[in-house]
Short mmCIF file of C-alpha atoms in Angstrom, two decimals:
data_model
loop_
_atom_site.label_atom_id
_atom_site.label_comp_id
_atom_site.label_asym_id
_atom_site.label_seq_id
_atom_site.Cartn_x
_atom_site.Cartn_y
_atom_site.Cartn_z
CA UNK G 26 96.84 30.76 16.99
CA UNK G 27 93.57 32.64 15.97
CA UNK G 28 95.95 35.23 14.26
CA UNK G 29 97.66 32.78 12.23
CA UNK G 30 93.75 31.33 11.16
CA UNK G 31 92.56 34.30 9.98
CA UNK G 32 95.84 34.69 7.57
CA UNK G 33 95.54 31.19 6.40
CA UNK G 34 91.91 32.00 5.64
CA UNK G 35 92.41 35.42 4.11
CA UNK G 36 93.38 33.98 0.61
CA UNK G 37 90.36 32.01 0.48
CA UNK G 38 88.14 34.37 1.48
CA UNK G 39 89.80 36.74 -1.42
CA UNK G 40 89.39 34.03 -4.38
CA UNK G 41 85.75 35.31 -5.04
CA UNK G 42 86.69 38.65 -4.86
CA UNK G 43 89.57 38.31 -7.40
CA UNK G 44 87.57 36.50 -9.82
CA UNK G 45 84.68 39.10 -9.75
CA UNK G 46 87.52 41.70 -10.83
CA UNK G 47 88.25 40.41 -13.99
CA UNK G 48 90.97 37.55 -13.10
CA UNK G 49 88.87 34.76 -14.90
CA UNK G 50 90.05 33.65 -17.93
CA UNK G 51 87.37 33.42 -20.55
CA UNK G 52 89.84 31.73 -23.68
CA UNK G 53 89.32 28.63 -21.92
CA UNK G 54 85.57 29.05 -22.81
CA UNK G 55 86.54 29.11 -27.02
CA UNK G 56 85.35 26.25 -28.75
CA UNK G 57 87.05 27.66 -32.31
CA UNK G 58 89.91 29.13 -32.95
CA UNK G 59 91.05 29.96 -36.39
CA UNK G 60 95.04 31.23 -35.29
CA UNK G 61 96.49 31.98 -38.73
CA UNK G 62 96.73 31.26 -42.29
CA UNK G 63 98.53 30.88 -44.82
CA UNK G 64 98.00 32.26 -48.74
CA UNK G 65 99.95 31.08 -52.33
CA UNK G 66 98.89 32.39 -56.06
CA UNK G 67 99.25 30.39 -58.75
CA UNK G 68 98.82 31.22 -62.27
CA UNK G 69 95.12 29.94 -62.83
CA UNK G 70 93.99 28.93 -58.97
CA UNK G 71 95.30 30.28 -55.10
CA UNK G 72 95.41 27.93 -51.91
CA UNK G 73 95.04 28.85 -48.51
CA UNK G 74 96.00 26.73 -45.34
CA UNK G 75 94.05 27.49 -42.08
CA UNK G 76 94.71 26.45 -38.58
CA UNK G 77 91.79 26.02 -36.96
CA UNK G 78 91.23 24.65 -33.38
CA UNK G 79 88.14 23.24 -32.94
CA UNK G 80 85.70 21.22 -30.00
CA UNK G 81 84.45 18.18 -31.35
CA UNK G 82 81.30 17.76 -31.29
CA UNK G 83 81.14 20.98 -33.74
CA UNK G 84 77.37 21.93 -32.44
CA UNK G 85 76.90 26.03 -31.68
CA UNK G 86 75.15 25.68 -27.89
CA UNK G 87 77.11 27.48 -25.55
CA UNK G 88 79.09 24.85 -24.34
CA UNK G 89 82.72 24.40 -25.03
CA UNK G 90 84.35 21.16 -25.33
CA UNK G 91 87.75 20.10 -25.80
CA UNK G 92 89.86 21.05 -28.55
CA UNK G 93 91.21 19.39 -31.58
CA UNK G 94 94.15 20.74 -34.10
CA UNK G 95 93.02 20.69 -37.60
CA UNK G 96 94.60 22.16 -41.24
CA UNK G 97 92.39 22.88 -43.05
CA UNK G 98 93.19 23.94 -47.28
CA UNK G 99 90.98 25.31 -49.86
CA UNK G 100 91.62 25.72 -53.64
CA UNK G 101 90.07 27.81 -55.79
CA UNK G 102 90.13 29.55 -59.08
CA UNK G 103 89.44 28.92 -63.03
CA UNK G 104 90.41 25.42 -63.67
CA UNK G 105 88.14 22.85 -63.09
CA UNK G 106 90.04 19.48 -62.40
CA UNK G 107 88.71 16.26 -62.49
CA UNK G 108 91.14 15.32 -59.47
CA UNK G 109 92.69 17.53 -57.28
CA UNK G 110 95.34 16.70 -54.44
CA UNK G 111 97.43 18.73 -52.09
CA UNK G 112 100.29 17.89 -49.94
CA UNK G 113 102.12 19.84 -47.31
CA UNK G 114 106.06 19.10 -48.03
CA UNK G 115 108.89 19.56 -45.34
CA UNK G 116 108.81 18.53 -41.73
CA UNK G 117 105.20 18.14 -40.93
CA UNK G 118 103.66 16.19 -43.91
CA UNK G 119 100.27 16.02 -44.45
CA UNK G 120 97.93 15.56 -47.27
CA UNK G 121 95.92 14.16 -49.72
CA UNK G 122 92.92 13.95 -52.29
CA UNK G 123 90.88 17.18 -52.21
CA UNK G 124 86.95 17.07 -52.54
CA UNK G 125 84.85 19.38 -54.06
CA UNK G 126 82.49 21.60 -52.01
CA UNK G 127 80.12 22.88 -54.24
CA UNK G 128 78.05 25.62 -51.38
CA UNK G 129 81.61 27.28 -51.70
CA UNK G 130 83.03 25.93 -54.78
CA UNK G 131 86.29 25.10 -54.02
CA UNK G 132 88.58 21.91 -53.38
CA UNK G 133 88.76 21.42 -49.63
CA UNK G 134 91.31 19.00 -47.73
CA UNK G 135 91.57 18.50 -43.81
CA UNK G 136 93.31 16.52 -41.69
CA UNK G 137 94.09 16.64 -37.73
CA UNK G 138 97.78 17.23 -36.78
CA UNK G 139 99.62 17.60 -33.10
CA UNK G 140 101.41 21.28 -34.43
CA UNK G 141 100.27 23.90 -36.58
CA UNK G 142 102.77 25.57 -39.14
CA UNK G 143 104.61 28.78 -38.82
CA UNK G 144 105.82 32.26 -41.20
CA UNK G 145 105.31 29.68 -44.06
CA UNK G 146 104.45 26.25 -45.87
CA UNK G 147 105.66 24.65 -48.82
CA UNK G 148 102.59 22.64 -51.21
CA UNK G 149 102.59 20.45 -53.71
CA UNK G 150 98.82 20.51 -55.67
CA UNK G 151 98.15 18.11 -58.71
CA UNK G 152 95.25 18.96 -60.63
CA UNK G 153 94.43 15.91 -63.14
CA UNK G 154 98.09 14.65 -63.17
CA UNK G 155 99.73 17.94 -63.57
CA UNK G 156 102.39 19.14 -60.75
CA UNK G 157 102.41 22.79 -59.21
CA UNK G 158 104.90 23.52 -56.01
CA UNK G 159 104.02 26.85 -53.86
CA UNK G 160 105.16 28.28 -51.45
CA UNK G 161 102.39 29.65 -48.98
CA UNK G 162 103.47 32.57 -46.66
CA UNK G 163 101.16 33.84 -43.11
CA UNK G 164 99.32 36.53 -43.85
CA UNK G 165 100.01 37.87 -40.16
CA UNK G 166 101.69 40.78 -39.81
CA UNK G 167 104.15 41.84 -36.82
CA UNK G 168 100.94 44.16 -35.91
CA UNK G 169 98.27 41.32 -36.07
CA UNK G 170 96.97 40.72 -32.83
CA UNK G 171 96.92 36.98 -31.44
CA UNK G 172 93.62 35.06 -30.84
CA UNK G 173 93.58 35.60 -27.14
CA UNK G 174 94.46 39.45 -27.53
CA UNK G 175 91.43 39.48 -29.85
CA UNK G 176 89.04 37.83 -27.14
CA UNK G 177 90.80 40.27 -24.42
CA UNK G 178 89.03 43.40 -27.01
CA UNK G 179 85.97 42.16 -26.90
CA UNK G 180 85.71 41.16 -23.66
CA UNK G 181 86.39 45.37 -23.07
CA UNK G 182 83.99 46.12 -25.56
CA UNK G 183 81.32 43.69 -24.56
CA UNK G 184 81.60 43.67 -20.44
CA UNK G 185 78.14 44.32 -19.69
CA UNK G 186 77.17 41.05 -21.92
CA UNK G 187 80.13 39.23 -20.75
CA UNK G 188 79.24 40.04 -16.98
CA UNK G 189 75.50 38.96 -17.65
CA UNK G 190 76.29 35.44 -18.80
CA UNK G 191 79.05 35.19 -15.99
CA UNK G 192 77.78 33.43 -12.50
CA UNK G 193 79.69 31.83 -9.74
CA UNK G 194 79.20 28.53 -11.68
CA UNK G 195 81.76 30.20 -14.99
CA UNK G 196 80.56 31.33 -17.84
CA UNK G 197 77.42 30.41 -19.76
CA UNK G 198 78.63 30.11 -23.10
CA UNK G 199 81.25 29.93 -25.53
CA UNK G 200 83.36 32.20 -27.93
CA UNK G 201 84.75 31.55 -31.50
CA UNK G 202 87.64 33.43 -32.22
CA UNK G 203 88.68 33.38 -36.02
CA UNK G 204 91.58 35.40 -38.02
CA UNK G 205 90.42 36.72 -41.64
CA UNK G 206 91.86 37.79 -44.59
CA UNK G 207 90.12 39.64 -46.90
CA UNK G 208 91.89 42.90 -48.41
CA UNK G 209 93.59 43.49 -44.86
CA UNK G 210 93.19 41.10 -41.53
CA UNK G 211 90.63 41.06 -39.11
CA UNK G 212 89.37 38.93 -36.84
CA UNK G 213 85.93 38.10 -36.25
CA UNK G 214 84.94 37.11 -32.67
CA UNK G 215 81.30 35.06 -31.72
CA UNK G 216 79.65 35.15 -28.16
CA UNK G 217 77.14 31.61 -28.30
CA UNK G 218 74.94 31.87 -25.08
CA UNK G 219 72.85 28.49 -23.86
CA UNK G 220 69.96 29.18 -26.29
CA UNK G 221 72.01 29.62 -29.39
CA UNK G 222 71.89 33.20 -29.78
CA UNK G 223 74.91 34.64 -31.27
CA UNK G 224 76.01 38.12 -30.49
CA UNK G 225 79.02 38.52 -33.83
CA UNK G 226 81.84 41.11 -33.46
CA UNK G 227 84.24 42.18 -36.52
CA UNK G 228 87.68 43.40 -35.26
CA UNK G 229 90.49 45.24 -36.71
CA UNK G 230 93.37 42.88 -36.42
CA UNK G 231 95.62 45.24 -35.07
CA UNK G 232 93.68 47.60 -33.55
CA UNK G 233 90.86 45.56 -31.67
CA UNK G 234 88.37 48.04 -32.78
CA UNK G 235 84.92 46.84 -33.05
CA UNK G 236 84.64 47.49 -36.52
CA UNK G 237 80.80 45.93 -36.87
CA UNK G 238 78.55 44.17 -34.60
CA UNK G 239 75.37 42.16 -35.63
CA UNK G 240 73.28 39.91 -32.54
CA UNK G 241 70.84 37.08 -34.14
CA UNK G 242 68.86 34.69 -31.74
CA UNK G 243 69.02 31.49 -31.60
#
């Protein structure tokens, strides 16, 4: 009887052990996630389709919440409509009028959805009456790392700052984990702690390599 006692309390006695040796899993601790997105040229103005999970509320304080699905489209480029709409054709149809952002200039739509889209996305945009369909394509690559392979870099990279904000209690603080495009893909990865200090990491996409890292306090 005591043998059988001590094997039935083995596994519990193990659970901190495990957990101390990397086991936890820190993606539940992302309050952003910016998973892919999706890029079409036109012949005066480009659109690009992000999909973006996100904790609502929005508020940077090292404390995740749950999730929400959002697309998320920007135009920009020369023209200057006085109305601007977008709508996502096919299957999953979304859509509607586009308002103008002027901090970024550009036309900006959003709307929550249950799925995100995949390899590509047809559009329809109407710029003061006037019809354009595109077709917008991922700019992921079979190379391109997912979100939680990204997260598993830094976590590498950063384990003496992940260890210090990790307690028997979890993790104090969050991560936002966020594909870019800019001439080739990278992903840029943001550790929030509990006083709103941000330590930012710039990733290869395919790679993981730190490529730059900048901490600011909150």
């Amino acid at each position: 009887m005591k043998k059988r006692r001590i094997l039935i309390l083995l596994p519990l006695l193990l659970l901190p052990m495990l957990a101390g040796c990397g086991k936890r899993d820190y993606y539940r601790y992302v309050s952003e996630i910016k998973s892919d997105i999706f890029y079409a040229q036109a012949e005066n103005f480009s659109v690009t389709l992000a999909c973006v999970e996100r904790e609502y509320p929005y508020v940077s304080d090292g404390i995740p919440c749950p999730l929400t699905r959002v697309v998320e489209i920007s135009l920009t480029g020369e023209l200057a409509p006085a109305t601007c709409e977008v709508y996502v054709t096919g299957d999953m149809q979304i859509g509607g009028e586009m308002s103008f952002r002027t901090y970024a200039g550009d036309f900006f739509f959003s709307q929550s959805v249950e799925t995100f889209y995949e390899n590509s996305v047809s559009l329809r945009v109407i710029t003061d009456g006037a019809e354009t369909e595109l077709t917008a394509t991922s700019v992921k690559t079979p190379d391109t790392l997912s979100a939680r392979d990204a997260l598993n870099c830094v976590l590498k990279a950063e384990k003496e700052q992940i260890d210090a904000m990790t307690g028997s209690d979890g993790f104090a603080g969050e991560f936002y984990v966020r594909l870019l495009r800019r001439e080739s893909n990278y992903y840029y990865v943001g550790i929030i702690d509990r006083d709103g200090g941000t330590l930012s990491l710039l990733l290869d996409a395919e790679t993981g390599d730190v490529l730059a890292r900048r901490k600011t306090q909150g």
